[in-house]
Amino acid sequence: MADRSAEERERARLEREARRAAKRGAAPPAAPPEKPAARRDTPAEPPKRPRSDDTPPQEPAAAPFEHDEPTQVATEARPPEPPPPFEPEAAPRRKAGVPQRGGRTASERRAAAREFLHGRRRGGGGGADGPGRGRSPSGPSRRPRVAIVAVVGGLVVLVVAWFLLSLFQPLKGDGSGDVSVTIPRGSSVGEIADILEQKGVVSSAFFFRTRTSIAGKGGDFKAGEIPMREDMSYGAAIDTLVDPPRPDTVTITIPEGLSRLEIKKLVGDSLRGEYMAASVRSPRLNPAAYGGKNAKNLEGFLFPATYELKPGQPVSALVDRQLDAFKRELAQVDLSYAKSKNLTAYDVLTIASMIDREAQLPKERAIVASVIYNRLSQGIPLGIDATIRFATGNWSEPLKQSELAIDSGYNTRTNQGLPPGPIGNPGLAAMKAAARPAKTDFIYYVVKPCGNGAHAFSSSDAEFQRDVERYNAERARQGGNSPTDC
């Protein structure tokens, strides 16, 4: 192929530039003016030599694209073509003095900015390419939090394990040693828990209450004296309270001076039968033989002491033991002085029952007995409120005016002489004091303020009124309570 002329090469270049401009969306470059075409009389090439065969020479052919007039290459403007898919944008022309951004596109810069902000919110530091960019969840920023969570979780597991071990005590058994625990009737689970902790039966009242609540057996606990062990597990203690072991003996301790009704409450259901019914009559003792012809029951003859009986025995067995003890103890009492004052053994029991209620100090028993004897001999009402309490059954609350005026033979404020019978069951010391009182001229006594049970005795009404005023003043100072203890 013959070499192209300079004009042809120029036209080809312009066409290429036009296509490139079209792709960029720019205007095509202007074509430079063409040189005028060569004249016909100007030979386009050197003349050829004549042939050897003397053939006449022919005119040379016109040059390609030769025209009579100068022409300009026509370039057709084409619409811009869309860039091919995923073709990167052309790099912007670098401006002098302006720092560049690594040749990234606008979309790349926006994505980098979003990633930077996201890393800052998650606790990362630095720029888009800095240390905090795109930290993964398992990176260094999460390690302290993971460690803290692990430590807290371990502590929670340890606390839960300790609580469960303390509550259920899998390694603790039935305890050791013997402890006698008395559970009052009507006690709550909390009160029972405190008693067991104080006695050393369980190590914690709180865990015992919690374990009892879980077991749901708080309402099944038995009252009374229950044999238990030291350092028992909560489960073993609960089982013992629900089903206590049956003791070999039933021990009943009766304090001095209690009435039949009070003894009945003390015996409870430890024996078979009803104590009040069993203590009305007995073939073992006839009150009339002691001067109690009008006695309605065995009040006064039921000697107070500690008795041991076999489980399941009837309460009549206890009554028989009390009557036998009374006869043994009364045999030690010298009744000669009382008989000289025309008093029977039944009268001595009646006086002794009042002494046990009135005298709180042993040394005052014989002095109280002398006041009773002196008032009986002078025909003065005894004025002992313990007899009114016996008739009303009110042994603890202050007596009302209506009770003080009760129409009863036991009202020693309104009736002279002894009450119809004993108001309790006296002990041996009270019976001895009633049989032989001290020799005094006292006819009055009142509680001595802050005397811890002592009385102020007097032989005249003036002295007695002085002692009463002191008593009332101290009682008012204590808000109406008895000023026995201060």
Coordinates of N, CA and C in Angstrom, one line a residue, residues 89-189:
E89 N -13.7 6.9 36.8 CA -13.8 8.3 36.3 C -12.4 8.8 36.0
A90 N -12.3 9.7 35.0 CA -11.0 10.3 34.7 C -10.5 11.1 35.9
A91 N -9.2 10.9 36.1 CA -8.6 11.6 37.2 C -8.6 13.1 36.9
P92 N -9.0 13.9 37.9 CA -9.1 15.3 37.7 C -7.7 15.9 37.5
R93 N -7.7 17.0 36.7 CA -6.4 17.6 36.4 C -5.8 18.2 37.7
R94 N -4.6 17.8 38.0 CA -3.9 18.3 39.2 C -3.7 19.8 39.2
K95 N -4.2 20.5 40.2 CA -4.0 21.9 40.3 C -2.7 22.2 41.1
A96 N -2.1 23.2 40.7 CA -0.8 23.5 41.4 C -1.1 24.0 42.8
G97 N -0.4 23.5 43.7 CA -0.6 24.0 45.1 C -1.7 23.4 45.9
V98 N -2.5 22.5 45.3 CA -3.7 21.9 46.0 C -3.4 20.5 46.3
P99 N -3.4 20.1 47.6 CA -3.1 18.7 47.9 C -4.2 17.8 47.4
Q100 N -3.8 16.7 46.9 CA -4.7 15.7 46.3 C -5.1 14.7 47.4
R101 N -6.2 13.8 47.1 CA -6.8 12.8 48.0 C -6.5 11.4 47.6
G102 N -5.3 11.2 47.0 CA -5.0 9.9 46.7 C -5.7 9.4 45.4
G103 N -6.2 10.2 44.6 CA -6.9 9.8 43.4 C -8.2 9.1 43.6
R104 N -8.9 9.3 44.9 CA -10.2 8.6 45.1 C -11.3 9.4 44.5
T105 N -12.4 8.7 44.1 CA -13.5 9.3 43.6 C -14.4 9.9 44.7
A106 N -15.4 10.7 44.3 CA -16.3 11.3 45.3 C -17.0 10.2 46.1
S107 N -17.5 9.2 45.4 CA -18.2 8.1 46.1 C -17.3 7.4 47.1
E108 N -16.0 7.2 46.7 CA -15.1 6.6 47.6 C -14.8 7.4 48.8
R109 N -14.7 8.7 48.6 CA -14.5 9.6 49.8 C -15.7 9.6 50.7
R110 N -17.0 9.6 50.2 CA -18.2 9.6 51.0 C -18.2 8.3 51.8
A111 N -17.9 7.2 51.2 CA -17.9 5.9 51.9 C -16.8 5.9 53.0
A112 N -15.7 6.5 52.7 CA -14.6 6.5 53.7 C -15.1 7.4 54.9
A113 N -15.8 8.5 54.6 CA -16.3 9.4 55.7 C -17.3 8.6 56.5
R114 N -18.2 7.9 55.9 CA -19.2 7.1 56.7 C -18.5 6.1 57.6
E115 N -17.5 5.4 57.0 CA -16.8 4.4 57.8 C -16.1 5.0 58.9
F116 N -15.5 6.2 58.8 CA -14.8 6.9 59.8 C -15.8 7.3 61.0
L117 N -16.9 7.8 60.6 CA -17.9 8.2 61.6 C -18.4 7.0 62.4
H118 N -18.6 5.9 61.7 CA -19.1 4.7 62.3 C -18.1 4.1 63.3
G119 N -16.8 4.2 62.9 CA -15.7 3.8 63.9 C -15.7 4.7 65.1
R120 N -15.9 6.0 64.9 CA -15.9 6.9 66.1 C -17.0 6.6 67.0
R121 N -18.2 6.3 66.5 CA -19.3 5.9 67.4 C -19.1 4.6 68.2
R122 N -18.3 3.7 67.6 CA -18.0 2.5 68.3 C -16.8 2.6 69.2
G123 N -16.3 3.8 69.3 CA -15.1 3.9 70.2 C -13.8 3.9 69.6
G124 N -13.7 3.8 68.2 CA -12.4 3.8 67.5 C -11.9 5.2 67.4
G125 N -10.6 5.4 67.2 CA -10.0 6.7 67.0 C -9.3 6.8 65.7
G126 N -8.9 8.0 65.3 CA -8.1 8.2 64.1 C -9.0 8.5 62.9
G127 N -8.4 8.7 61.8 CA -9.2 9.0 60.6 C -9.6 7.8 59.9
A128 N -10.0 8.0 58.6 CA -10.5 6.9 57.8 C -9.5 5.8 57.6
D129 N -8.2 6.2 57.6 CA -7.1 5.2 57.4 C -6.4 5.1 58.7
G130 N -6.9 5.7 59.8 CA -6.2 5.7 61.1 C -6.4 4.4 61.9
P131 N -5.9 4.4 63.2 CA -5.9 3.2 64.0 C -7.3 2.7 64.3
G132 N -8.3 3.6 64.4 CA -9.6 3.2 64.9 C -10.5 2.8 63.7
R133 N -10.0 2.8 62.5 CA -10.9 2.5 61.3 C -11.3 1.1 61.2
G134 N -12.6 0.8 61.3 CA -13.1 -0.6 60.9 C -12.6 -1.6 61.9
R135 N -12.6 -1.3 63.2 CA -12.2 -2.4 64.2 C -13.2 -3.4 64.2
S136 N -12.8 -4.6 64.2 CA -13.8 -5.8 64.3 C -14.2 -6.0 65.7
P137 N -15.4 -6.6 66.0 CA -15.9 -6.9 67.3 C -14.9 -7.6 68.2
S138 N -14.0 -8.4 67.6 CA -13.0 -9.1 68.4 C -11.7 -8.4 68.5
G139 N -11.7 -7.1 68.1 CA -10.5 -6.3 68.2 C -10.1 -5.9 69.6
P140 N -9.1 -5.1 69.7 CA -8.6 -4.7 71.1 C -9.6 -3.9 71.8
S141 N -10.5 -3.1 71.1 CA -11.4 -2.2 71.9 C -12.4 -3.0 72.6
R142 N -12.7 -4.3 72.3 CA -13.7 -5.0 73.0 C -13.2 -5.9 74.0
R143 N -11.8 -6.1 74.1 CA -11.3 -7.0 75.0 C -11.5 -6.7 76.5
P144 N -11.4 -5.4 76.9 CA -11.7 -5.0 78.3 C -13.1 -5.3 78.7
R145 N -14.0 -5.0 77.7 CA -15.4 -5.3 78.1 C -15.7 -6.8 78.2
V146 N -15.1 -7.6 77.3 CA -15.3 -9.0 77.4 C -14.7 -9.5 78.8
A147 N -13.6 -9.0 79.2 CA -13.0 -9.4 80.5 C -13.9 -9.0 81.6
I148 N -14.5 -7.8 81.6 CA -15.3 -7.4 82.7 C -16.6 -8.2 82.8
V149 N -17.2 -8.5 81.6 CA -18.4 -9.4 81.6 C -18.0 -10.8 82.2
A150 N -16.9 -11.3 81.8 CA -16.5 -12.6 82.3 C -16.3 -12.6 83.8
V151 N -15.7 -11.5 84.4 CA -15.5 -11.4 85.8 C -16.8 -11.3 86.6
V152 N -17.7 -10.5 86.0 CA -19.0 -10.3 86.7 C -19.8 -11.6 86.6
G153 N -19.8 -12.2 85.5 CA -20.5 -13.5 85.4 C -19.9 -14.6 86.3
G154 N -18.6 -14.6 86.5 CA -18.0 -15.5 87.4 C -18.4 -15.2 88.9
L155 N -18.5 -13.9 89.2 CA -18.9 -13.6 90.6 C -20.4 -14.0 90.8
V156 N -21.2 -13.8 89.8 CA -22.7 -14.2 89.9 C -22.8 -15.7 90.2
V157 N -22.0 -16.4 89.4 CA -22.0 -17.9 89.5 C -21.6 -18.3 91.0
L158 N -20.5 -17.6 91.5 CA -20.1 -18.0 92.8 C -21.1 -17.6 93.9
V159 N -21.8 -16.5 93.7 CA -22.8 -16.1 94.7 C -24.0 -17.0 94.7
V160 N -24.4 -17.4 93.5 CA -25.5 -18.3 93.4 C -25.2 -19.7 94.0
A161 N -24.0 -20.1 93.7 CA -23.5 -21.4 94.2 C -23.4 -21.4 95.7
W162 N -22.9 -20.3 96.3 CA -22.8 -20.1 97.8 C -24.2 -20.1 98.4
F163 N -25.1 -19.4 97.8 CA -26.5 -19.3 98.3 C -27.2 -20.7 98.3
L164 N -27.0 -21.4 97.2 CA -27.7 -22.8 97.2 C -27.0 -23.7 98.2
L165 N -25.7 -23.7 98.3 CA -25.0 -24.6 99.3 C -25.5 -24.2 100.7
S166 N -25.6 -22.9 101.0 CA -26.0 -22.5 102.3 C -27.4 -22.8 102.6
L167 N -28.2 -22.8 101.6 CA -29.7 -23.1 101.8 C -30.0 -24.6 101.9
F168 N -29.3 -25.4 101.1 CA -29.7 -26.9 101.1 C -28.7 -27.7 101.9
Q169 N -27.5 -27.2 102.1 CA -26.5 -27.8 103.0 C -26.3 -29.3 102.7
P170 N -25.9 -29.7 101.5 CA -25.8 -31.1 101.1 C -24.8 -31.9 102.0
L171 N -23.8 -31.2 102.6 CA -22.8 -31.9 103.4 C -23.1 -32.0 104.9
K172 N -24.2 -31.4 105.3 CA -24.5 -31.3 106.7 C -25.6 -32.4 107.1
G173 N -25.4 -33.0 108.2 CA -26.3 -34.1 108.6 C -27.3 -33.7 109.7
D174 N -27.6 -34.6 110.6 CA -28.6 -34.5 111.6 C -28.0 -33.8 112.9
G175 N -26.8 -33.3 112.9 CA -26.2 -32.6 114.0 C -25.7 -33.6 115.1
S176 N -25.3 -33.0 116.2 CA -24.7 -33.8 117.3 C -25.1 -33.2 118.6
G177 N -25.0 -34.1 119.7 CA -25.4 -33.6 121.0 C -26.9 -33.5 121.1
D178 N -27.4 -33.1 122.3 CA -28.8 -33.0 122.6 C -29.2 -31.6 123.0
V179 N -30.2 -31.1 122.5 CA -30.7 -29.7 122.9 C -32.2 -29.8 123.1
S180 N -32.7 -29.4 124.2 CA -34.1 -29.3 124.5 C -34.7 -27.9 124.0
V181 N -35.6 -27.9 123.1 CA -36.1 -26.7 122.5 C -37.6 -26.6 122.9
T182 N -38.0 -25.5 123.4 CA -39.4 -25.3 123.8 C -40.0 -24.3 122.8
I183 N -41.0 -24.8 122.0 CA -41.7 -24.0 121.0 C -43.0 -23.6 121.6
P184 N -43.2 -22.3 121.9 CA -44.5 -21.8 122.4 C -45.6 -22.0 121.4
R185 N -46.8 -22.3 122.0 CA -47.9 -22.5 121.1 C -48.3 -21.2 120.4
G186 N -48.5 -21.3 119.1 CA -48.9 -20.1 118.3 C -47.7 -19.3 117.8
S187 N -46.5 -19.9 117.9 CA -45.3 -19.2 117.5 C -45.2 -19.1 115.9
S188 N -44.7 -18.0 115.4 CA -44.6 -17.9 114.0 C -43.3 -18.6 113.5
V189 N -43.2 -18.7 112.2 CA -41.9 -19.4 111.7 C -40.7 -18.5 112.0

